[in-house]
PDB file of N, CA and C in Angstrom:
ATOM      1  N   MET E   1       0.800  -1.409   0.097  1.00  0.00           N
ATOM      2  CA  MET E   1      -0.248   0.060   0.038  1.00  0.00           C
ATOM      3  C   MET E   1       0.935   1.257  -0.114  1.00  0.00           C
ATOM      4  N   LEU E   2       0.426   2.170  -0.862  1.00  0.00           N
ATOM      5  CA  LEU E   2       1.348   3.450  -0.906  1.00  0.00           C
ATOM      6  C   LEU E   2       0.731   4.292   0.150  1.00  0.00           C
ATOM      7  N   ASN E   3       1.673   4.852   1.011  1.00  0.00           N
ATOM      8  CA  ASN E   3       1.275   5.789   2.082  1.00  0.00           C
ATOM      9  C   ASN E   3       1.763   7.087   1.655  1.00  0.00           C
ATOM     10  N   VAL E   4       0.811   7.924   1.005  1.00  0.00           N
ATOM     11  CA  VAL E   4       1.140   9.125   0.448  1.00  0.00           C
ATOM     12  C   VAL E   4       0.359  10.350   1.312  1.00  0.00           C
ATOM     13  N   LYS E   5       0.949  11.317   1.743  1.00  0.00           N
ATOM     14  CA  LYS E   5       0.091  12.315   2.428  1.00  0.00           C
ATOM     15  C   LYS E   5       0.333  13.591   1.682  1.00  0.00           C
ATOM     16  N   PRO E   6      -0.737  13.975   0.914  1.00  0.00           N
ATOM     17  CA  PRO E   6      -0.699  15.268   0.158  1.00  0.00           C
ATOM     18  C   PRO E   6      -0.474  16.547   0.966  1.00  0.00           C
ATOM     19  N   THR E   7       0.330  17.439   0.314  1.00  0.00           N
ATOM     20  CA  THR E   7       0.408  18.692   1.157  1.00  0.00           C
ATOM     21  C   THR E   7      -0.774  19.588   1.093  1.00  0.00           C
ATOM     22  N   PRO E   8      -1.303  19.946   2.068  1.00  0.00           N
ATOM     23  CA  PRO E   8      -2.474  20.774   2.006  1.00  0.00           C
ATOM     24  C   PRO E   8      -2.240  22.106   1.322  1.00  0.00           C
ATOM     25  N   LEU E   9      -3.383  22.330   0.591  1.00  0.00           N
ATOM     26  CA  LEU E   9      -3.537  23.717  -0.349  1.00  0.00           C
ATOM     27  C   LEU E   9      -3.539  24.816   0.759  1.00  0.00           C
ATOM     28  N   GLU E  10      -2.708  25.756   0.628  1.00  0.00           N
ATOM     29  CA  GLU E  10      -2.681  26.932   1.710  1.00  0.00           C
ATOM     30  C   GLU E  10      -3.442  28.090   1.007  1.00  0.00           C
ATOM     31  N   VAL E  11      -4.776  28.431   1.680  1.00  0.00           N
ATOM     32  CA  VAL E  11      -5.601  29.370   0.967  1.00  0.00           C
ATOM     33  C   VAL E  11      -6.106  30.236   2.050  1.00  0.00           C
ATOM     34  N   ASP E  12      -5.956  31.701   1.781  1.00  0.00           N
ATOM     35  CA  ASP E  12      -6.488  32.622   2.742  1.00  0.00           C
ATOM     36  C   ASP E  12      -7.832  32.874   1.984  1.00  0.00           C
ATOM     37  N   PHE E  13      -8.813  32.380   2.624  1.00  0.00           N
ATOM     38  CA  PHE E  13     -10.239  32.595   2.094  1.00  0.00           C
ATOM     39  C   PHE E  13     -10.710  33.919   1.960  1.00  0.00           C
ATOM     40  N   SER E  14     -10.149  34.886   2.793  1.00  0.00           N
ATOM     41  CA  SER E  14     -10.641  36.300   2.906  1.00  0.00           C
ATOM     42  C   SER E  14     -10.250  36.748   1.546  1.00  0.00           C
ATOM     43  N   THR E  15      -8.952  36.340   0.785  1.00  0.00           N
ATOM     44  CA  THR E  15      -8.594  37.002  -0.458  1.00  0.00           C
ATOM     45  C   THR E  15      -8.610  36.026  -1.495  1.00  0.00           C
ATOM     46  N   GLN E  16      -8.857  34.606  -1.318  1.00  0.00           N
ATOM     47  CA  GLN E  16      -8.833  33.783  -2.384  1.00  0.00           C
ATOM     48  C   GLN E  16     -10.121  32.821  -2.577  1.00  0.00           C
ATOM     49  N   VAL E  17     -10.316  32.137  -3.643  1.00  0.00           N
ATOM     50  CA  VAL E  17     -11.293  31.145  -3.651  1.00  0.00           C
ATOM     51  C   VAL E  17     -10.537  29.996  -4.251  1.00  0.00           C
ATOM     52  N   VAL E  18     -11.268  28.934  -3.695  1.00  0.00           N
ATOM     53  CA  VAL E  18     -10.665  27.616  -4.322  1.00  0.00           C
ATOM     54  C   VAL E  18     -11.284  27.104  -5.570  1.00  0.00           C
ATOM     55  N   VAL E  19     -10.697  26.764  -6.473  1.00  0.00           N
ATOM     56  CA  VAL E  19     -11.481  26.176  -7.803  1.00  0.00           C
ATOM     57  C   VAL E  19     -11.136  24.552  -7.936  1.00  0.00           C
ATOM     58  N   LEU E  20     -12.057  23.958  -8.286  1.00  0.00           N
ATOM     59  CA  LEU E  20     -12.144  22.596  -8.415  1.00  0.00           C
ATOM     60  C   LEU E  20     -12.453  22.212  -9.966  1.00  0.00           C
ATOM     61  N   LEU E  21     -11.575  21.648 -10.700  1.00  0.00           N
ATOM     62  CA  LEU E  21     -12.131  21.134 -12.049  1.00  0.00           C
ATOM     63  C   LEU E  21     -12.089  19.658 -11.918  1.00  0.00           C
ATOM     64  N   ALA E  22     -13.162  19.185 -12.332  1.00  0.00           N
ATOM     65  CA  ALA E  22     -13.290  17.660 -12.298  1.00  0.00           C
ATOM     66  C   ALA E  22     -13.970  16.885 -13.363  1.00  0.00           C
ATOM     67  N   MET E  23     -13.302  15.892 -13.804  1.00  0.00           N
ATOM     68  CA  MET E  23     -14.020  15.354 -14.907  1.00  0.00           C
ATOM     69  C   MET E  23     -15.181  14.161 -14.607  1.00  0.00           C
ATOM     70  N   GLY E  24     -15.496  13.936 -13.321  1.00  0.00           N
ATOM     71  CA  GLY E  24     -16.043  12.787 -12.904  1.00  0.00           C
ATOM     72  C   GLY E  24     -15.350  11.479 -12.990  1.00  0.00           C
ATOM     73  N   GLN E  25     -16.036  10.255 -12.827  1.00  0.00           N
ATOM     74  CA  GLN E  25     -15.436   8.892 -12.772  1.00  0.00           C
ATOM     75  C   GLN E  25     -15.081   8.813 -14.206  1.00  0.00           C
ATOM     76  N   LYS E  26     -14.200   8.080 -14.537  1.00  0.00           N
ATOM     77  CA  LYS E  26     -13.725   7.556 -15.812  1.00  0.00           C
ATOM     78  C   LYS E  26     -13.275   6.101 -15.656  1.00  0.00           C
ATOM     79  N   PRO E  27     -13.774   5.230 -16.757  1.00  0.00           N
ATOM     80  CA  PRO E  27     -13.547   3.883 -16.758  1.00  0.00           C
ATOM     81  C   PRO E  27     -12.000   3.531 -16.968  1.00  0.00           C
ATOM     82  N   LYS E  28     -10.938   4.290 -17.185  1.00  0.00           N
ATOM     83  CA  LYS E  28      -9.709   3.864 -17.342  1.00  0.00           C
ATOM     84  C   LYS E  28      -8.691   5.140 -17.403  1.00  0.00           C
ATOM     85  N   THR E  29      -7.500   4.771 -17.237  1.00  0.00           N
ATOM     86  CA  THR E  29      -6.479   5.863 -17.064  1.00  0.00           C
ATOM     87  C   THR E  29      -6.356   6.565 -18.379  1.00  0.00           C
ATOM     88  N   GLY E  30      -5.558   7.805 -18.145  1.00  0.00           N
ATOM     89  CA  GLY E  30      -5.256   8.491 -19.246  1.00  0.00           C
ATOM     90  C   GLY E  30      -6.176   9.647 -19.508  1.00  0.00           C
ATOM     91  N   TYR E  31      -7.226   9.786 -18.750  1.00  0.00           N
ATOM     92  CA  TYR E  31      -7.964  11.195 -18.820  1.00  0.00           C
ATOM     93  C   TYR E  31      -7.160  12.147 -18.126  1.00  0.00           C
ATOM     94  N   ARG E  32      -7.297  13.360 -18.621  1.00  0.00           N
ATOM     95  CA  ARG E  32      -6.522  14.547 -18.056  1.00  0.00           C
ATOM     96  C   ARG E  32      -7.087  15.819 -18.218  1.00  0.00           C
ATOM     97  N   ILE E  33      -6.916  16.665 -17.380  1.00  0.00           N
ATOM     98  CA  ILE E  33      -6.994  18.056 -17.382  1.00  0.00           C
ATOM     99  C   ILE E  33      -5.867  19.101 -17.740  1.00  0.00           C
ATOM    100  N   GLU E  34      -5.747  19.783 -18.768  1.00  0.00           N
ATOM    101  CA  GLU E  34      -4.792  20.650 -19.294  1.00  0.00           C
ATOM    102  C   GLU E  34      -5.161  22.033 -19.095  1.00  0.00           C
ATOM    103  N   MET E  35      -4.639  22.984 -18.678  1.00  0.00           N
ATOM    104  CA  MET E  35      -4.884  24.332 -18.396  1.00  0.00           C
ATOM    105  C   MET E  35      -3.524  24.948 -18.686  1.00  0.00           C
ATOM    106  N   ASP E  36      -3.531  25.973 -19.764  1.00  0.00           N
ATOM    107  CA  ASP E  36      -2.435  26.839 -19.999  1.00  0.00           C
ATOM    108  C   ASP E  36      -2.699  28.309 -19.119  1.00  0.00           C
ATOM    109  N   ILE E  37      -2.249  28.224 -18.037  1.00  0.00           N
ATOM    110  CA  ILE E  37      -2.425  29.385 -17.260  1.00  0.00           C
ATOM    111  C   ILE E  37      -1.932  30.755 -17.896  1.00  0.00           C
ATOM    112  N   GLU E  38      -0.969  30.549 -18.597  1.00  0.00           N
ATOM    113  CA  GLU E  38      -0.420  31.739 -19.446  1.00  0.00           C
ATOM    114  C   GLU E  38      -1.485  32.434 -20.178  1.00  0.00           C
ATOM    115  N   TYR E  39      -2.554  31.785 -20.674  1.00  0.00           N
ATOM    116  CA  TYR E  39      -3.532  32.299 -21.607  1.00  0.00           C
ATOM    117  C   TYR E  39      -4.728  32.611 -20.637  1.00  0.00           C
ATOM    118  N   ALA E  40      -4.812  32.411 -19.366  1.00  0.00           N
ATOM    119  CA  ALA E  40      -5.833  32.902 -18.602  1.00  0.00           C
ATOM    120  C   ALA E  40      -6.106  34.447 -18.745  1.00  0.00           C
ATOM    121  N   GLU E  41      -7.374  34.817 -18.707  1.00  0.00           N
ATOM    122  CA  GLU E  41      -7.555  36.200 -18.901  1.00  0.00           C
ATOM    123  C   GLU E  41      -8.799  36.583 -17.994  1.00  0.00           C
ATOM    124  N   ARG E  42      -8.557  37.823 -17.335  1.00  0.00           N
ATOM    125  CA  ARG E  42      -9.461  38.395 -16.480  1.00  0.00           C
ATOM    126  C   ARG E  42     -10.322  39.540 -17.077  1.00  0.00           C
ATOM    127  N   ARG E  43     -11.596  39.601 -17.325  1.00  0.00           N
ATOM    128  CA  ARG E  43     -12.399  40.532 -18.008  1.00  0.00           C
ATOM    129  C   ARG E  43     -13.356  41.023 -16.956  1.00  0.00           C
ATOM    130  N   GLY E  44     -13.025  42.055 -16.405  1.00  0.00           N
ATOM    131  CA  GLY E  44     -14.150  42.693 -15.336  1.00  0.00           C
ATOM    132  C   GLY E  44     -14.123  41.508 -14.207  1.00  0.00           C
ATOM    133  N   SER E  45     -15.418  41.239 -14.059  1.00  0.00           N
ATOM    134  CA  SER E  45     -15.546  40.268 -12.958  1.00  0.00           C
ATOM    135  C   SER E  45     -15.424  38.702 -13.381  1.00  0.00           C
ATOM    136  N   THR E  46     -15.014  38.479 -14.487  1.00  0.00           N
ATOM    137  CA  THR E  46     -14.929  37.186 -14.953  1.00  0.00           C
ATOM    138  C   THR E  46     -13.646  36.556 -15.403  1.00  0.00           C
ATOM    139  N   LEU E  47     -13.175  35.435 -14.825  1.00  0.00           N
ATOM    140  CA  LEU E  47     -11.867  34.927 -15.159  1.00  0.00           C
ATOM    141  C   LEU E  47     -12.233  33.889 -16.227  1.00  0.00           C
ATOM    142  N   TRP E  48     -11.550  33.889 -17.414  1.00  0.00           N
ATOM    143  CA  TRP E  48     -11.570  32.755 -18.640  1.00  0.00           C
ATOM    144  C   TRP E  48     -10.284  31.921 -18.408  1.00  0.00           C
ATOM    145  N   LEU E  49     -10.560  30.746 -18.161  1.00  0.00           N
ATOM    146  CA  LEU E  49      -9.502  29.796 -18.015  1.00  0.00           C
ATOM    147  C   LEU E  49      -9.367  28.914 -19.279  1.00  0.00           C
ATOM    148  N   PRO E  50      -8.189  28.703 -19.977  1.00  0.00           N
ATOM    149  CA  PRO E  50      -8.175  27.901 -21.024  1.00  0.00           C
ATOM    150  C   PRO E  50      -8.027  26.324 -20.546  1.00  0.00           C
ATOM    151  N   VAL E  51      -8.957  25.715 -20.464  1.00  0.00           N
ATOM    152  CA  VAL E  51      -8.920  24.374 -20.163  1.00  0.00           C
ATOM    153  C   VAL E  51      -9.369  23.461 -21.002  1.00  0.00           C
ATOM    154  N   ARG E  52      -8.590  22.200 -21.080  1.00  0.00           N
ATOM    155  CA  ARG E  52      -8.999  21.169 -22.164  1.00  0.00           C
ATOM    156  C   ARG E  52      -9.077  19.933 -21.374  1.00  0.00           C
ATOM    157  N   PHE E  53     -10.358  19.355 -21.412  1.00  0.00           N
ATOM    158  CA  PHE E  53     -10.569  17.819 -20.578  1.00  0.00           C
ATOM    159  C   PHE E  53     -10.217  16.778 -21.962  1.00  0.00           C
ATOM    160  N   ILE E  54      -9.184  16.008 -21.484  1.00  0.00           N
ATOM    161  CA  ILE E  54      -8.536  15.131 -22.598  1.00  0.00           C
ATOM    162  C   ILE E  54      -8.947  13.716 -22.214  1.00  0.00           C
ATOM    163  N   ALA E  55      -9.305  13.024 -23.365  1.00  0.00           N
ATOM    164  CA  ALA E  55      -9.476  11.708 -23.250  1.00  0.00           C
ATOM    165  C   ALA E  55      -8.194  10.781 -23.637  1.00  0.00           C
ATOM    166  N   PRO E  56      -8.232   9.550 -23.232  1.00  0.00           N
ATOM    167  CA  PRO E  56      -7.126   8.927 -23.631  1.00  0.00           C
ATOM    168  C   PRO E  56      -7.035   8.403 -25.006  1.00  0.00           C
ATOM    169  N   THR E  57      -5.988   8.299 -25.552  1.00  0.00           N
ATOM    170  CA  THR E  57      -5.714   7.627 -27.004  1.00  0.00           C
ATOM    171  C   THR E  57      -5.016   6.459 -26.835  1.00  0.00           C
ATOM    172  N   GLY E  58      -5.545   5.365 -27.421  1.00  0.00           N
ATOM    173  CA  GLY E  58      -4.911   4.100 -27.398  1.00  0.00           C
ATOM    174  C   GLY E  58      -5.483   3.430 -26.251  1.00  0.00           C
ATOM    175  N   SER E  59      -4.452   2.385 -25.794  1.00  0.00           N
ATOM    176  CA  SER E  59      -4.666   1.297 -24.850  1.00  0.00           C
ATOM    177  C   SER E  59      -4.542   2.020 -23.383  1.00  0.00           C
ATOM    178  N   ALA E  60      -5.168   1.814 -22.511  1.00  0.00           N
ATOM    179  CA  ALA E  60      -5.127   2.194 -21.032  1.00  0.00           C
ATOM    180  C   ALA E  60      -5.568   1.141 -20.097  1.00  0.00           C
ATOM    181  N   ALA E  61      -5.089   1.191 -18.891  1.00  0.00           N
ATOM    182  CA  ALA E  61      -5.497   0.301 -17.795  1.00  0.00           C
ATOM    183  C   ALA E  61      -6.848   0.565 -17.437  1.00  0.00           C
ATOM    184  N   ALA E  62      -7.782  -0.391 -17.129  1.00  0.00           N
ATOM    185  CA  ALA E  62      -9.118  -0.362 -16.906  1.00  0.00           C
ATOM    186  C   ALA E  62      -9.440  -0.542 -15.490  1.00  0.00           C
ATOM    187  N   VAL E  63      -9.252   0.885 -15.016  1.00  0.00           N
ATOM    188  CA  VAL E  63      -9.478   1.132 -13.485  1.00  0.00           C
ATOM    189  C   VAL E  63     -10.210   2.449 -13.441  1.00  0.00           C
ATOM    190  N   ILE E  64     -11.009   2.497 -12.357  1.00  0.00           N
ATOM    191  CA  ILE E  64     -11.793   3.704 -12.292  1.00  0.00           C
ATOM    192  C   ILE E  64     -11.051   4.995 -11.693  1.00  0.00           C
ATOM    193  N   THR E  65     -10.957   6.140 -12.502  1.00  0.00           N
ATOM    194  CA  THR E  65     -10.297   7.243 -11.934  1.00  0.00           C
ATOM    195  C   THR E  65     -11.049   8.248 -11.888  1.00  0.00           C
ATOM    196  N   SER E  66     -10.680   9.425 -11.222  1.00  0.00           N
ATOM    197  CA  SER E  66     -11.411  10.786 -11.158  1.00  0.00           C
ATOM    198  C   SER E  66     -10.445  12.006 -11.348  1.00  0.00           C
ATOM    199  N   PRO E  67     -10.163  12.129 -12.535  1.00  0.00           N
ATOM    200  CA  PRO E  67      -9.447  13.312 -12.860  1.00  0.00           C
ATOM    201  C   PRO E  67      -9.738  14.731 -12.386  1.00  0.00           C
ATOM    202  N   CYS E  68      -8.953  15.497 -11.620  1.00  0.00           N
ATOM    203  CA  CYS E  68      -9.256  16.797 -11.343  1.00  0.00           C
ATOM    204  C   CYS E  68      -8.101  17.620 -10.891  1.00  0.00           C
ATOM    205  N   ALA E  69      -8.391  18.968 -10.835  1.00  0.00           N
ATOM    206  CA  ALA E  69      -7.200  19.924 -10.443  1.00  0.00           C
ATOM    207  C   ALA E  69      -7.893  20.715  -9.412  1.00  0.00           C
ATOM    208  N   VAL E  70      -6.895  21.179  -8.509  1.00  0.00           N
ATOM    209  CA  VAL E  70      -7.387  22.141  -7.513  1.00  0.00           C
ATOM    210  C   VAL E  70      -6.427  23.357  -7.383  1.00  0.00           C
ATOM    211  N   PHE E  71      -6.940  24.600  -7.465  1.00  0.00           N
ATOM    212  CA  PHE E  71      -5.973  25.777  -7.278  1.00  0.00           C
ATOM    213  C   PHE E  71      -6.790  26.911  -6.657  1.00  0.00           C
ATOM    214  N   GLY E  72      -5.942  27.873  -6.239  1.00  0.00           N
ATOM    215  CA  GLY E  72      -6.449  28.959  -5.579  1.00  0.00           C
ATOM    216  C   GLY E  72      -6.460  30.096  -6.623  1.00  0.00           C
ATOM    217  N   VAL E  73      -7.490  30.990  -6.671  1.00  0.00           N
ATOM    218  CA  VAL E  73      -7.573  32.304  -7.475  1.00  0.00           C
ATOM    219  C   VAL E  73      -7.888  33.492  -6.572  1.00  0.00           C
ATOM    220  N   ALA E  74      -7.237  34.657  -6.749  1.00  0.00           N
ATOM    221  CA  ALA E  74      -7.575  35.832  -6.045  1.00  0.00           C
ATOM    222  C   ALA E  74      -9.002  36.229  -6.498  1.00  0.00           C
ATOM    223  N   LYS E  75      -9.726  36.529  -5.380  1.00  0.00           N
ATOM    224  CA  LYS E  75     -11.182  36.781  -5.494  1.00  0.00           C
ATOM    225  C   LYS E  75     -11.694  38.056  -5.529  1.00  0.00           C
ATOM    226  N   GLN E  76     -10.934  38.933  -5.614  1.00  0.00           N
ATOM    227  CA  GLN E  76     -11.318  40.488  -5.561  1.00  0.00           C
ATOM    228  C   GLN E  76     -12.078  40.724  -6.642  1.00  0.00           C
ATOM    229  N   GLY E  77     -13.255  41.149  -6.649  1.00  0.00           N
ATOM    230  CA  GLY E  77     -14.207  41.615  -7.541  1.00  0.00           C
ATOM    231  C   GLY E  77     -14.684  40.410  -8.628  1.00  0.00           C
ATOM    232  N   LEU E  78     -14.300  39.272  -8.170  1.00  0.00           N
ATOM    233  CA  LEU E  78     -14.509  37.822  -9.162  1.00  0.00           C
ATOM    234  C   LEU E  78     -15.955  37.708  -8.720  1.00  0.00           C
ATOM    235  N   GLN E  79     -16.785  37.323  -9.781  1.00  0.00           N
ATOM    236  CA  GLN E  79     -18.211  36.761  -9.694  1.00  0.00           C
ATOM    237  C   GLN E  79     -18.232  35.527 -10.538  1.00  0.00           C
ATOM    238  N   ARG E  80     -17.484  35.181 -11.405  1.00  0.00           N
ATOM    239  CA  ARG E  80     -17.651  34.180 -12.408  1.00  0.00           C
ATOM    240  C   ARG E  80     -16.203  33.535 -12.984  1.00  0.00           C
ATOM    241  N   ILE E  81     -16.153  32.292 -13.042  1.00  0.00           N
ATOM    242  CA  ILE E  81     -15.140  31.612 -13.684  1.00  0.00           C
ATOM    243  C   ILE E  81     -15.541  30.862 -14.807  1.00  0.00           C
ATOM    244  N   ILE E  82     -15.065  30.999 -16.050  1.00  0.00           N
ATOM    245  CA  ILE E  82     -15.462  30.311 -17.175  1.00  0.00           C
ATOM    246  C   ILE E  82     -14.447  29.494 -17.623  1.00  0.00           C
ATOM    247  N   ALA E  83     -14.350  28.134 -17.716  1.00  0.00           N
ATOM    248  CA  ALA E  83     -13.359  27.330 -18.193  1.00  0.00           C
ATOM    249  C   ALA E  83     -13.696  26.375 -19.237  1.00  0.00           C
ATOM    250  N   GLY E  84     -12.600  26.055 -20.001  1.00  0.00           N
ATOM    251  CA  GLY E  84     -13.013  25.098 -21.048  1.00  0.00           C
ATOM    252  C   GLY E  84     -13.356  25.580 -22.402  1.00  0.00           C
ATOM    253  N   GLU E  85     -13.228  24.665 -23.214  1.00  0.00           N
ATOM    254  CA  GLU E  85     -13.418  25.072 -24.844  1.00  0.00           C
ATOM    255  C   GLU E  85     -14.906  25.306 -25.097  1.00  0.00           C
ATOM    256  N   THR E  86     -15.813  24.774 -24.222  1.00  0.00           N
ATOM    257  CA  THR E  86     -17.261  25.036 -24.503  1.00  0.00           C
ATOM    258  C   THR E  86     -17.824  26.331 -23.433  1.00  0.00           C
ATOM    259  N   GLY E  87     -17.026  26.746 -22.720  1.00  0.00           N
ATOM    260  CA  GLY E  87     -17.341  28.180 -21.961  1.00  0.00           C
ATOM    261  C   GLY E  87     -18.384  27.938 -20.876  1.00  0.00           C
ATOM    262  N   HIS E  88     -18.318  26.780 -20.381  1.00  0.00           N
ATOM    263  CA  HIS E  88     -19.218  26.715 -19.100  1.00  0.00           C
ATOM    264  C   HIS E  88     -18.772  27.543 -18.071  1.00  0.00           C
ATOM    265  N   ALA E  89     -19.740  28.132 -17.418  1.00  0.00           N
ATOM    266  CA  ALA E  89     -19.572  28.807 -16.087  1.00  0.00           C
ATOM    267  C   ALA E  89     -19.201  27.713 -15.221  1.00  0.00           C
ATOM    268  N   ILE E  90     -18.158  27.556 -14.450  1.00  0.00           N
ATOM    269  CA  ILE E  90     -18.052  26.720 -13.364  1.00  0.00           C
ATOM    270  C   ILE E  90     -18.162  27.134 -11.997  1.00  0.00           C
ATOM    271  N   LEU E  91     -18.326  28.567 -11.853  1.00  0.00           N
ATOM    272  CA  LEU E  91     -18.245  28.972 -10.428  1.00  0.00           C
ATOM    273  C   LEU E  91     -18.689  30.415 -10.354  1.00  0.00           C
ATOM    274  N   ILE E  92     -19.777  30.358  -9.273  1.00  0.00           N
ATOM    275  CA  ILE E  92     -20.204  31.957  -9.059  1.00  0.00           C
ATOM    276  C   ILE E  92     -19.766  32.175  -7.826  1.00  0.00           C
ATOM    277  N   CYS E  93     -19.115  33.201  -7.542  1.00  0.00           N
ATOM    278  CA  CYS E  93     -18.932  33.564  -5.975  1.00  0.00           C
ATOM    279  C   CYS E  93     -19.283  35.091  -5.795  1.00  0.00           C
ATOM    280  N   SER E  94     -19.150  35.319  -4.442  1.00  0.00           N
ATOM    281  CA  SER E  94     -19.365  36.713  -4.215  1.00  0.00           C
ATOM    282  C   SER E  94     -17.987  37.232  -3.932  1.00  0.00           C
ATOM    283  N   GLY E  95     -17.770  38.400  -4.329  1.00  0.00           N
ATOM    284  CA  GLY E  95     -16.260  38.987  -4.292  1.00  0.00           C
ATOM    285  C   GLY E  95     -16.394  40.102  -3.682  1.00  0.00           C
TER     286      GLY E  95
END
């Protein structure tokens, strides 16, 4: 058994909001979330995140996985985060 203790995410909730991007359960390995933060853009109260949800190509192990990414974002004036190629609003928060 692998004994891994993840490092806690340090977040100041008075100035930041935590974002969770999740793909849900998938039937095999190889699914992943890619985000190119260099191209993230803040427009007024909306943060646009360039996120791609990638499916595996070729063969992969048949195990249940739950790909996700967690990170903090400054919330000053932030009301909405839009992520992905389809432009779904993933978070509404009071800022």
